Short mmCIF file of N, CA and C in Angstrom, two decimals:
data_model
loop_
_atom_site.label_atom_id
_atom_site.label_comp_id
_atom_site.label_asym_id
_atom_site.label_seq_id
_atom_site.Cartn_x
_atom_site.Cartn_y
_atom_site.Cartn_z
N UNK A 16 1.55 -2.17 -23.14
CA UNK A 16 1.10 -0.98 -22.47
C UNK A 16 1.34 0.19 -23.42
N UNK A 17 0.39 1.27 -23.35
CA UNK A 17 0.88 2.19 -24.41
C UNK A 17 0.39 3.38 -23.54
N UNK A 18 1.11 4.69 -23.47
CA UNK A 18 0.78 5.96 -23.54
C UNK A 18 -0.22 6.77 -24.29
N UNK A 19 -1.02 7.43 -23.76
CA UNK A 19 -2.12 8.06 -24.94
C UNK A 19 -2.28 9.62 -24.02
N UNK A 20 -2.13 10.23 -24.71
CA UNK A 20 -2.05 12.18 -24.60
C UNK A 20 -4.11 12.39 -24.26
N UNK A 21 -4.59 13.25 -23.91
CA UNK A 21 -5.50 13.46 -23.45
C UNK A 21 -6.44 13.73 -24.87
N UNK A 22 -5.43 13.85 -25.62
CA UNK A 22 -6.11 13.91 -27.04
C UNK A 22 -6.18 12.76 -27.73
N UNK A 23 -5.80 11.60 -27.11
CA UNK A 23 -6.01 10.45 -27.73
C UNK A 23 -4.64 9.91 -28.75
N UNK A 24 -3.71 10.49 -28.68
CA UNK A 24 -3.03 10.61 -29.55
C UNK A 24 -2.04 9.65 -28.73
N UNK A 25 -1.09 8.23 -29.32
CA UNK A 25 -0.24 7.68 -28.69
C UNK A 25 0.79 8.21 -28.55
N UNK A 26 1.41 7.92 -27.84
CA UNK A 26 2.97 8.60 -27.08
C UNK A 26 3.85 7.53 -27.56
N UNK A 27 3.65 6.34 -26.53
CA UNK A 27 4.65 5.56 -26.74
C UNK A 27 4.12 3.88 -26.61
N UNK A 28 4.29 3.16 -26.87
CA UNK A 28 4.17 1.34 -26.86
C UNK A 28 4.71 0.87 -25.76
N UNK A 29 4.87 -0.31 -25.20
CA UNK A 29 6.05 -1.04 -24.56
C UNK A 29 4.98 -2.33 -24.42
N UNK A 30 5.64 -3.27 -25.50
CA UNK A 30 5.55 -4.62 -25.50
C UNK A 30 5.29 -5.54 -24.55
N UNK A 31 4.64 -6.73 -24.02
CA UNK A 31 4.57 -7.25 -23.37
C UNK A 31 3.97 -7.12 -22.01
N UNK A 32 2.78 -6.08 -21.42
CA UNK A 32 2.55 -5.72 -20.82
C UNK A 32 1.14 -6.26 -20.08
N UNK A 33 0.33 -6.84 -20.53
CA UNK A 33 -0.70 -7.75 -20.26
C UNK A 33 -1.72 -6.54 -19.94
N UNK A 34 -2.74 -7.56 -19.44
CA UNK A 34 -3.73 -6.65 -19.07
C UNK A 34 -3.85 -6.17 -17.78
N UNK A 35 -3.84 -5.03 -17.78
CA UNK A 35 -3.71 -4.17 -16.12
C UNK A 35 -4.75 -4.06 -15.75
N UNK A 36 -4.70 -4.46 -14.72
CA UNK A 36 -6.49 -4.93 -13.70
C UNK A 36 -5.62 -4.28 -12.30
N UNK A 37 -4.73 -3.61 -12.19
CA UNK A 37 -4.09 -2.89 -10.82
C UNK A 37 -4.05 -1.56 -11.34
N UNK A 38 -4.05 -0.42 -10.59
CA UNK A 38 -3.85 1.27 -10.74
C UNK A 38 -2.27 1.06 -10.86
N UNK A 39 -2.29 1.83 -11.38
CA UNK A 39 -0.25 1.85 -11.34
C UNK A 39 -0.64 3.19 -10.90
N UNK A 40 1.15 3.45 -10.44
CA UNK A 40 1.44 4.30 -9.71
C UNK A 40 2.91 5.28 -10.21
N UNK A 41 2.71 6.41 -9.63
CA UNK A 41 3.52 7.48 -10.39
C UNK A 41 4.66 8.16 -9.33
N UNK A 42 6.18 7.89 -10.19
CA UNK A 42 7.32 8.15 -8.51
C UNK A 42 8.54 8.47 -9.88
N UNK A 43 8.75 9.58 -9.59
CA UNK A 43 10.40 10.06 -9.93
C UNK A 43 10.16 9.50 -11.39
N UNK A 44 9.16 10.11 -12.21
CA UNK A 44 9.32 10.44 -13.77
C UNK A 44 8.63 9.17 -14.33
N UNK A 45 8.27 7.87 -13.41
CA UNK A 45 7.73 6.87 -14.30
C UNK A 45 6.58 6.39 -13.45
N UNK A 46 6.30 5.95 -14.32
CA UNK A 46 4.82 4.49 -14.41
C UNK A 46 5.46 3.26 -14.09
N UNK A 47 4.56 3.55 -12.77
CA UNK A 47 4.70 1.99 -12.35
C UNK A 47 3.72 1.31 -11.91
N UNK A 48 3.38 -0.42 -12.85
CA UNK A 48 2.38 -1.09 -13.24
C UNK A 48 2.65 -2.74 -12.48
N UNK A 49 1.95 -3.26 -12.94
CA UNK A 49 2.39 -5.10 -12.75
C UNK A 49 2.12 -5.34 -13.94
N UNK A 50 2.86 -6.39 -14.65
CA UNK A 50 2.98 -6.99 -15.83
C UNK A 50 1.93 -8.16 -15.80
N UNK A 51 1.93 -8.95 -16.52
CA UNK A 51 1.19 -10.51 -16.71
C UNK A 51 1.83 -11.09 -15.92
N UNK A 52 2.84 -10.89 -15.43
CA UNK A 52 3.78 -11.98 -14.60
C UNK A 52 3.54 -11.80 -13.18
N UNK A 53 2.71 -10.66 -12.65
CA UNK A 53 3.07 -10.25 -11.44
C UNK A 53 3.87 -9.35 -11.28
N UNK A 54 4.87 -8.70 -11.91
CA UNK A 54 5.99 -8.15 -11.36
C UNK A 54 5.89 -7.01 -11.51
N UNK A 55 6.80 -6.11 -11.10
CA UNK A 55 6.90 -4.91 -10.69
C UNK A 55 7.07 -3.89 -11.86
N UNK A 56 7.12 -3.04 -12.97
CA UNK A 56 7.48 -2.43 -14.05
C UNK A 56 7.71 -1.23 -13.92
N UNK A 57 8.73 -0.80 -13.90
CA UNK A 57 8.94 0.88 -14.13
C UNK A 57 9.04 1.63 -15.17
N UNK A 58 8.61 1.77 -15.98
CA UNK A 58 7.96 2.56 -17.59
C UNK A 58 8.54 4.69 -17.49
N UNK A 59 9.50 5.06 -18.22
CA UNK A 59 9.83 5.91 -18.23
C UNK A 59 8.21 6.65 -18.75
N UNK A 60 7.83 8.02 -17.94
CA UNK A 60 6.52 8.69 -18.38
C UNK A 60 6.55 9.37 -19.61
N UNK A 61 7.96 9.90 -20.01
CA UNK A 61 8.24 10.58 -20.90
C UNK A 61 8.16 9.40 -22.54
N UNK A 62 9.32 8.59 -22.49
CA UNK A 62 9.47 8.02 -23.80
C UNK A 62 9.14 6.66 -23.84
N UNK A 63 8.59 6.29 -22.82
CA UNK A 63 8.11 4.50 -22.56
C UNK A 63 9.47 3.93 -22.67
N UNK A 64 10.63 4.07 -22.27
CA UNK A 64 11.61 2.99 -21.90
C UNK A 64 11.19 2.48 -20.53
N UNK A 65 10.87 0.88 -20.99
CA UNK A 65 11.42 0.13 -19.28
C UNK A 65 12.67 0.38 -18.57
N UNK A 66 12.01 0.99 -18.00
CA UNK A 66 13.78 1.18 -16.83
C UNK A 66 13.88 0.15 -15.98
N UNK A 67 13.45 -0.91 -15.26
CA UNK A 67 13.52 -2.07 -14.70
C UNK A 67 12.36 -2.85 -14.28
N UNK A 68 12.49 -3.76 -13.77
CA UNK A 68 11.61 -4.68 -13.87
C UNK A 68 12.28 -5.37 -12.22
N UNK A 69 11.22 -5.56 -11.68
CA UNK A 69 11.33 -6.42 -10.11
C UNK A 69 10.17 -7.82 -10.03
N UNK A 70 10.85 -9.10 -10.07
CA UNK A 70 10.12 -10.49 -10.24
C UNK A 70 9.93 -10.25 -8.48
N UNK A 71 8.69 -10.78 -7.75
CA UNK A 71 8.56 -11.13 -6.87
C UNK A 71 7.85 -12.62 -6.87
N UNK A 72 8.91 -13.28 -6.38
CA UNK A 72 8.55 -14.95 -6.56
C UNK A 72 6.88 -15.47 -5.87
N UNK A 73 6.64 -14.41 -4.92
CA UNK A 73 5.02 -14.56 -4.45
C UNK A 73 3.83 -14.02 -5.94
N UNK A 74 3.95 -13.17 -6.00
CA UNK A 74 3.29 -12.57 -7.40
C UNK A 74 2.37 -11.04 -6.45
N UNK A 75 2.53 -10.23 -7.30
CA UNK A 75 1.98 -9.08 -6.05
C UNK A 75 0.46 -8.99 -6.06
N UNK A 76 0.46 -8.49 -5.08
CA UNK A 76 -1.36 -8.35 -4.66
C UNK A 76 -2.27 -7.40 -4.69
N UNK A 77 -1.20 -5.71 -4.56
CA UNK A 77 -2.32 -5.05 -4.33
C UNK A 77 -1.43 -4.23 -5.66
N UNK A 78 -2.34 -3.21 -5.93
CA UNK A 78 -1.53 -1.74 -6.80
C UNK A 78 -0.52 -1.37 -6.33
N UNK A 79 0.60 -0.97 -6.77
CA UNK A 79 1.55 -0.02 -6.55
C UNK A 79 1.26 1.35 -6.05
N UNK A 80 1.98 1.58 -4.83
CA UNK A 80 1.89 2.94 -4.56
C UNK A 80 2.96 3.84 -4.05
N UNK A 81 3.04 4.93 -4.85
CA UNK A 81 4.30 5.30 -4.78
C UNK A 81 4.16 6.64 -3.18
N UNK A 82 5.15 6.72 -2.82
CA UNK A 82 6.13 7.63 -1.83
C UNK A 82 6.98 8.50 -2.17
N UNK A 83 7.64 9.50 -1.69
CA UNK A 83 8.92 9.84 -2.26
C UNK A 83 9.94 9.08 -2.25
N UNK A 84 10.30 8.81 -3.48
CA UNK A 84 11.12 8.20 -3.90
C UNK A 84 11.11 6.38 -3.78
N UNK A 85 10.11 5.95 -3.41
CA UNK A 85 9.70 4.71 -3.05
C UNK A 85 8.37 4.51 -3.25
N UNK A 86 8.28 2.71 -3.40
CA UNK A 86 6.97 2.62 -4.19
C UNK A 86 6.84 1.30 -3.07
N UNK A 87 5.50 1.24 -2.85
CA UNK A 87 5.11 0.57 -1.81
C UNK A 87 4.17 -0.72 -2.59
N UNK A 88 4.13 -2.17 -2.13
CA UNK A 88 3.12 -3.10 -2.33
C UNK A 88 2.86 -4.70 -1.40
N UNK A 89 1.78 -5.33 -1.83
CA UNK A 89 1.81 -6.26 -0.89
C UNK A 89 1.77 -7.20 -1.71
N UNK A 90 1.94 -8.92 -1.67
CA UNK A 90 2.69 -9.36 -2.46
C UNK A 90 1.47 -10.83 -1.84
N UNK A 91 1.55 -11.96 -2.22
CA UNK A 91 0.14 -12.93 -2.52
C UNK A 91 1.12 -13.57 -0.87
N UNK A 92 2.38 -13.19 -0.70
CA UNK A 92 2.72 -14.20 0.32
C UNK A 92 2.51 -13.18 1.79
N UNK A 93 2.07 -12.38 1.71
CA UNK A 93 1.66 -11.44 2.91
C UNK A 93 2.50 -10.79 3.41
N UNK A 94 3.33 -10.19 2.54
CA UNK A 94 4.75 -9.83 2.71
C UNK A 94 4.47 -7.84 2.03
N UNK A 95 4.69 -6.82 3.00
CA UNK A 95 4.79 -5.68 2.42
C UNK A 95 6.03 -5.01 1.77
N UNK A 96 5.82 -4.70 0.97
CA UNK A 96 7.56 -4.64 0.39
C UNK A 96 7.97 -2.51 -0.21
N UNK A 97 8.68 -2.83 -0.06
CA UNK A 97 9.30 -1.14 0.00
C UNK A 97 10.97 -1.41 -1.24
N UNK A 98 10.06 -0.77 -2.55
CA UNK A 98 11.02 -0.50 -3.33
C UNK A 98 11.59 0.68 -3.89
N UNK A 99 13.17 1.06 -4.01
CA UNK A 99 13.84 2.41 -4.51
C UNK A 99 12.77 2.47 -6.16
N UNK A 100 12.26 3.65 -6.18
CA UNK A 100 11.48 3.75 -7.34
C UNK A 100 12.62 4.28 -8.29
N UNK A 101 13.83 4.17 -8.17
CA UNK A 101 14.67 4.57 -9.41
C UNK A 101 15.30 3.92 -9.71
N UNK A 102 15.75 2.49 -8.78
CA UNK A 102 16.21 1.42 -8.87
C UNK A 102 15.67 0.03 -9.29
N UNK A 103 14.84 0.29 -8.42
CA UNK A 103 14.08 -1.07 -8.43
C UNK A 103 14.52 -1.78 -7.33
N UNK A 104 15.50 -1.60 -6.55
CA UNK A 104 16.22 -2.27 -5.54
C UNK A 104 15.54 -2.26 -4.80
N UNK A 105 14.95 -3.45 -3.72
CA UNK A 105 14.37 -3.51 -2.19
C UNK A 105 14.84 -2.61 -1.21
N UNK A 106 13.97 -1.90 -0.44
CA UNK A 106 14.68 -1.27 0.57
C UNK A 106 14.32 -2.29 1.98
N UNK A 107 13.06 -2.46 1.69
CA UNK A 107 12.84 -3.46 3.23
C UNK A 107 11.78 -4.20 3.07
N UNK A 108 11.32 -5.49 3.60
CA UNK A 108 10.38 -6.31 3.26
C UNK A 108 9.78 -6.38 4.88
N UNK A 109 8.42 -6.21 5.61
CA UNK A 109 7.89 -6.91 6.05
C UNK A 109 6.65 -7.60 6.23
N UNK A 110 6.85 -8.79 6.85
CA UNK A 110 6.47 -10.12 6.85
C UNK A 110 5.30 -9.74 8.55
N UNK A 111 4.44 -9.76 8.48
CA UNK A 111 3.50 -10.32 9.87
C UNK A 111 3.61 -11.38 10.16
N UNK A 112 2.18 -11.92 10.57
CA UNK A 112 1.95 -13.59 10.86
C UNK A 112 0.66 -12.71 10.35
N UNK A 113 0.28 -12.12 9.69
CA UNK A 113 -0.95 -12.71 9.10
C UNK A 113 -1.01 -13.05 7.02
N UNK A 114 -1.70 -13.06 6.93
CA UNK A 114 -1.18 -13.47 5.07
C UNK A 114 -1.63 -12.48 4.29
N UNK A 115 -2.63 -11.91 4.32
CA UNK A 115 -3.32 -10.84 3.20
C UNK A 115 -3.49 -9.57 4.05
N UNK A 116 -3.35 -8.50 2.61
CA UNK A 116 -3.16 -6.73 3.26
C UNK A 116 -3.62 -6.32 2.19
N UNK A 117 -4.27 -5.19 2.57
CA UNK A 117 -4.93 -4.47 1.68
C UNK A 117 -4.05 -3.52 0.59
N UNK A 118 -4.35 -2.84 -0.31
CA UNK A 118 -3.34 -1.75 -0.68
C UNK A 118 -2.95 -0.99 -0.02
N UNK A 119 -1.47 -0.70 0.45
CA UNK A 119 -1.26 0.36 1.48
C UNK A 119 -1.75 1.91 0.85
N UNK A 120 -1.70 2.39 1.93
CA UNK A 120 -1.16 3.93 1.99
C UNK A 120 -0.23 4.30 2.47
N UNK A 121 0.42 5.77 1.69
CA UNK A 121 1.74 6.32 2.38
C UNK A 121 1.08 7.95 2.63
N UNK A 122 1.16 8.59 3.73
CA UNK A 122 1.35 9.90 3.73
C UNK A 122 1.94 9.77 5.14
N UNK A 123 2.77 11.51 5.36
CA UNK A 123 3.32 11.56 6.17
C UNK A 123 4.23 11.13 6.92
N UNK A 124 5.26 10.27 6.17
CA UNK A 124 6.32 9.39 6.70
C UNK A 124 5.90 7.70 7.08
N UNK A 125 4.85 7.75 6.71
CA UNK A 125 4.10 6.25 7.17
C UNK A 125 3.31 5.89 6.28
N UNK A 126 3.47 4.23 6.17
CA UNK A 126 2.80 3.55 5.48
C UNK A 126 1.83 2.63 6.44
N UNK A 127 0.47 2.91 5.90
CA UNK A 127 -0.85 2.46 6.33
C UNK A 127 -1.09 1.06 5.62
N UNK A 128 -1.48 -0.04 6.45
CA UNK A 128 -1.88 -1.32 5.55
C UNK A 128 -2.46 -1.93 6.43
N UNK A 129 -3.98 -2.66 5.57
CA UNK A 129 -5.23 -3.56 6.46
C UNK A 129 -4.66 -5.13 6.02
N UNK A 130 -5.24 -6.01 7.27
CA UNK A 130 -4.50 -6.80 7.04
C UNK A 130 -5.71 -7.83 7.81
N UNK A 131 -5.44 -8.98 7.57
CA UNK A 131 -6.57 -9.85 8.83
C UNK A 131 -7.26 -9.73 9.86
N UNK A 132 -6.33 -8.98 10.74
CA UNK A 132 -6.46 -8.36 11.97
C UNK A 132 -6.99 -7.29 12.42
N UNK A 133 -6.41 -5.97 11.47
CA UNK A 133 -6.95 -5.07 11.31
C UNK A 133 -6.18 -3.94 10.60
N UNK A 134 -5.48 -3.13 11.13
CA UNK A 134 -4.45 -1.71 10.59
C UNK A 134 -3.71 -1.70 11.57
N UNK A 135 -2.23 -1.10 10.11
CA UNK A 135 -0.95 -1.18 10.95
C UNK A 135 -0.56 0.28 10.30
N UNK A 136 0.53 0.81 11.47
CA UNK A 136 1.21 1.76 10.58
C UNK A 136 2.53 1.19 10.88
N UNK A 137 3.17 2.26 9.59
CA UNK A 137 5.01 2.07 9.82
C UNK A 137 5.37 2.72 9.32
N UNK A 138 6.95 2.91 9.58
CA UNK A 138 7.75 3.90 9.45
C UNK A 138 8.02 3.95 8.04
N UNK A 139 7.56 4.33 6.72
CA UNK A 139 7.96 4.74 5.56
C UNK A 139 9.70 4.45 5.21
N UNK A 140 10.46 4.66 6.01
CA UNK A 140 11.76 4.50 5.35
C UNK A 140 12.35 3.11 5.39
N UNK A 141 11.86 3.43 7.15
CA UNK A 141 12.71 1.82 7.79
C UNK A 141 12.00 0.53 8.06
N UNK A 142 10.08 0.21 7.52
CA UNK A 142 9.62 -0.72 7.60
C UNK A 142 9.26 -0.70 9.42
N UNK A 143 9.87 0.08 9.72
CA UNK A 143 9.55 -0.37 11.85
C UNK A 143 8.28 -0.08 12.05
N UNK A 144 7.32 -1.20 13.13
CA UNK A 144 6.13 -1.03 12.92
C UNK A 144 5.29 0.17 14.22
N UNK A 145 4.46 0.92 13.97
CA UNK A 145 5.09 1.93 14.74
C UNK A 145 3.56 1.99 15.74
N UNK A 146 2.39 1.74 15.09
CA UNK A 146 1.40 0.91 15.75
C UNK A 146 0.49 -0.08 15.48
N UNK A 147 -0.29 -0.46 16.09
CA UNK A 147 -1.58 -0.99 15.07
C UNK A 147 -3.03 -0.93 16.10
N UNK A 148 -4.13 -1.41 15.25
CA UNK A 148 -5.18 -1.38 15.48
C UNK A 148 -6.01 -2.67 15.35
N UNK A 149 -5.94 -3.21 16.30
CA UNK A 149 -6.72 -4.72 15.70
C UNK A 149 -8.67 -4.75 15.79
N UNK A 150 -8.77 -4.82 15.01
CA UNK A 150 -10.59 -5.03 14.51
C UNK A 150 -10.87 -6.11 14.80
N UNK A 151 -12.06 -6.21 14.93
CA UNK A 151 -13.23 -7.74 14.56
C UNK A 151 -12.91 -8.63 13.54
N UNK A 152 -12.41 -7.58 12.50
CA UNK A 152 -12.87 -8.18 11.14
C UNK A 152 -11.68 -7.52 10.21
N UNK A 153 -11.65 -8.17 9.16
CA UNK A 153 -10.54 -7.88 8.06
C UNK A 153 -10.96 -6.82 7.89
N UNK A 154 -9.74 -6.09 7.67
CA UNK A 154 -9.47 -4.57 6.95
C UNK A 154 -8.78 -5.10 5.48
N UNK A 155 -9.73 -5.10 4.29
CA UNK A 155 -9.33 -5.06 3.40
C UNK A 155 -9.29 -3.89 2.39
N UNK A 156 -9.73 -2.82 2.66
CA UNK A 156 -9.81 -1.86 1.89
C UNK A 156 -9.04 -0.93 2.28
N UNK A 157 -8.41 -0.16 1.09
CA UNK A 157 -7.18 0.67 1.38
C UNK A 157 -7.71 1.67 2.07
N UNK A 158 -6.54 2.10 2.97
CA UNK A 158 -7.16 3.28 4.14
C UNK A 158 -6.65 4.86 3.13
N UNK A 159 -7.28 5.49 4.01
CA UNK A 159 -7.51 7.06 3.31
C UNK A 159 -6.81 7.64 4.32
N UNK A 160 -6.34 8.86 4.41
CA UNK A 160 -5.25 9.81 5.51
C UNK A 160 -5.75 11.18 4.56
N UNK A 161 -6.49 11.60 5.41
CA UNK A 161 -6.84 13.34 5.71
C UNK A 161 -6.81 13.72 7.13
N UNK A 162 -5.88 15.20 6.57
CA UNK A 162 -6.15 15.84 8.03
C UNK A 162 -5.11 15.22 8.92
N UNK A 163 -4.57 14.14 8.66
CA UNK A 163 -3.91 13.64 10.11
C UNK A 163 -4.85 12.68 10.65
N UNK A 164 -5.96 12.21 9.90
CA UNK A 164 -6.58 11.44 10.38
C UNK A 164 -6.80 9.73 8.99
N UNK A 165 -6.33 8.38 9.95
CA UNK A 165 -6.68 7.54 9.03
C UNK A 165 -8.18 6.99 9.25
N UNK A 166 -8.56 6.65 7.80
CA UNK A 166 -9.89 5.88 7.74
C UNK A 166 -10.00 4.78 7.12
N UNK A 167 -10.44 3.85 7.72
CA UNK A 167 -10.60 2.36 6.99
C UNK A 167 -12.02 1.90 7.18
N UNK A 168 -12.34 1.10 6.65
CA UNK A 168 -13.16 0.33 7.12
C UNK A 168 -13.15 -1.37 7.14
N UNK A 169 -13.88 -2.10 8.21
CA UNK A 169 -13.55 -3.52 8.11
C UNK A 169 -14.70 -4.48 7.99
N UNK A 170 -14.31 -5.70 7.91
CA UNK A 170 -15.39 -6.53 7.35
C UNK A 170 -16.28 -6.76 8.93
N UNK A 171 -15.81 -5.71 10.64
CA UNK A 171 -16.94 -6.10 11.25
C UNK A 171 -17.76 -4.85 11.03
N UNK A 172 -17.95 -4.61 10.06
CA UNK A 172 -18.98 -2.90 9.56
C UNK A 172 -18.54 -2.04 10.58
N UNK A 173 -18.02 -1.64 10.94
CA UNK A 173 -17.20 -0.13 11.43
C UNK A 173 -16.51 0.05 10.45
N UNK A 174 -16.35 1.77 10.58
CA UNK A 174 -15.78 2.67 9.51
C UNK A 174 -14.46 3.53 11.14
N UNK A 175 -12.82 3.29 11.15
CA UNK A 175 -12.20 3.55 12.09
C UNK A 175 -11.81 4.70 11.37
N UNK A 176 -12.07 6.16 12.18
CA UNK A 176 -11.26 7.14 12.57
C UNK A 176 -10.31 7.49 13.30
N UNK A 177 -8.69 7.27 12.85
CA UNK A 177 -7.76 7.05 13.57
C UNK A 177 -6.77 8.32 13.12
N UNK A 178 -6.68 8.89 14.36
CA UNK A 178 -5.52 10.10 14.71
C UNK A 178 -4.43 9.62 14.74
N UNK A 179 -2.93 10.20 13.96
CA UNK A 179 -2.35 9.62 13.61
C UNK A 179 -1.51 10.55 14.69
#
C-alpha cells in the first residue's frame, strides 16, 4: 500500500498489502484497509506505520467504516463486528440468523446494515438491536442517512425511506 500527495508525489510504502478491491476507511489519524488476508489494517495517515492488524478467522466482507472512534464491518460469517479504531480491540460482535449484510452505515449513534431480510439498526456503542425492517428481498446495498432519514434499496425493487 503506498500514500501519494495530490501531487502525485509518494508519502509513504507499507509492504505487504495486496490489492484493495474494498474503500478503506478513515478514524483517529489512520487508514483503515483489508489486506490479502482479509484482515483488518490500521496504517498511520501521517508516516505509514502499521499500528495493528485484526485477523478475522471468517475473512471480512464489506469495506470498513469508520465512527467515532470505532470502525464498523461485516465479516463472510454474517457476523457485524465493532472495532476500537485505536486499538484494534473488539468492542462487540453481532451475529443474526441470517448470513450476508451489506456495508453498514454509521450516523447518529447507529449503525445501519442490509442483510437477507432486509434493514436493521443498532445502537453504535453497545451492538443492541434497536429496530428493523424486513423486505421482500435482500438489502444488499449500503444504506445512505440524510436528514434523519435512511435509504436503501432491495432486491424486491423498492427504494425504503425510513425515519429514523
Amino acid at each position: 500500500m503506498t500514500g501519494v500527495d495530490v501531487g502525485d508525489r509518494t508519502l509513504w510504502r507499507v509492504p505487504g498489502g495486496g490489492v484493495l478491491y474494498r474503500t478503506p476507511a478513515m478514524a483517529d489519524g489512520a487508514v483503515h484497509v483489508l489486506d490479502r488476508f482479509f484482515g483488518l489494517v490500521a496504517v498511520d495517515a501521517d508516516s505509514g506505520q502499521r499500528r495493528w492488524t485484526l485477523r478475522d478467522d471468517s475473512g471480512i466482507a464489506s469495506s470498513p467504516v469508520a465512527g467515532t472512534g470505532v470502525v464498523y464491518f461485516a465479516d463472510n460469517a454474517g457476523c457485524l463486528t465493532a472495532v476500537d479504531a485505536a486499538t484494534g480491540d473488539v468492542r462487540w460482535k453481532w451475529r443474526p440468523r441470517w448470513s450476508k449484510m451489506s456495508t453498514p452505515t454509521v450516523a447518529d449513534g447507529s449503525v445501519y446494515v442490509g442483510n437477507d431480510e432486509g434493514l436493521v439498526a443498532m445502537d453504535a456503542a453497545t451492538g443492541e438491536e434497536r429496530w428493523r425492517l424486513e423486505t421482500r428481498g435482500e438489502v444488499c446495498s449500503t444504506p445512505v442517512v440524510a436528514d434523519g432519514i435512511v435509504y436503501v434499496g432491495s432486491r424486491d425493487d423498492f427504494l425504503y425511506a425510513i425515519h429514523t
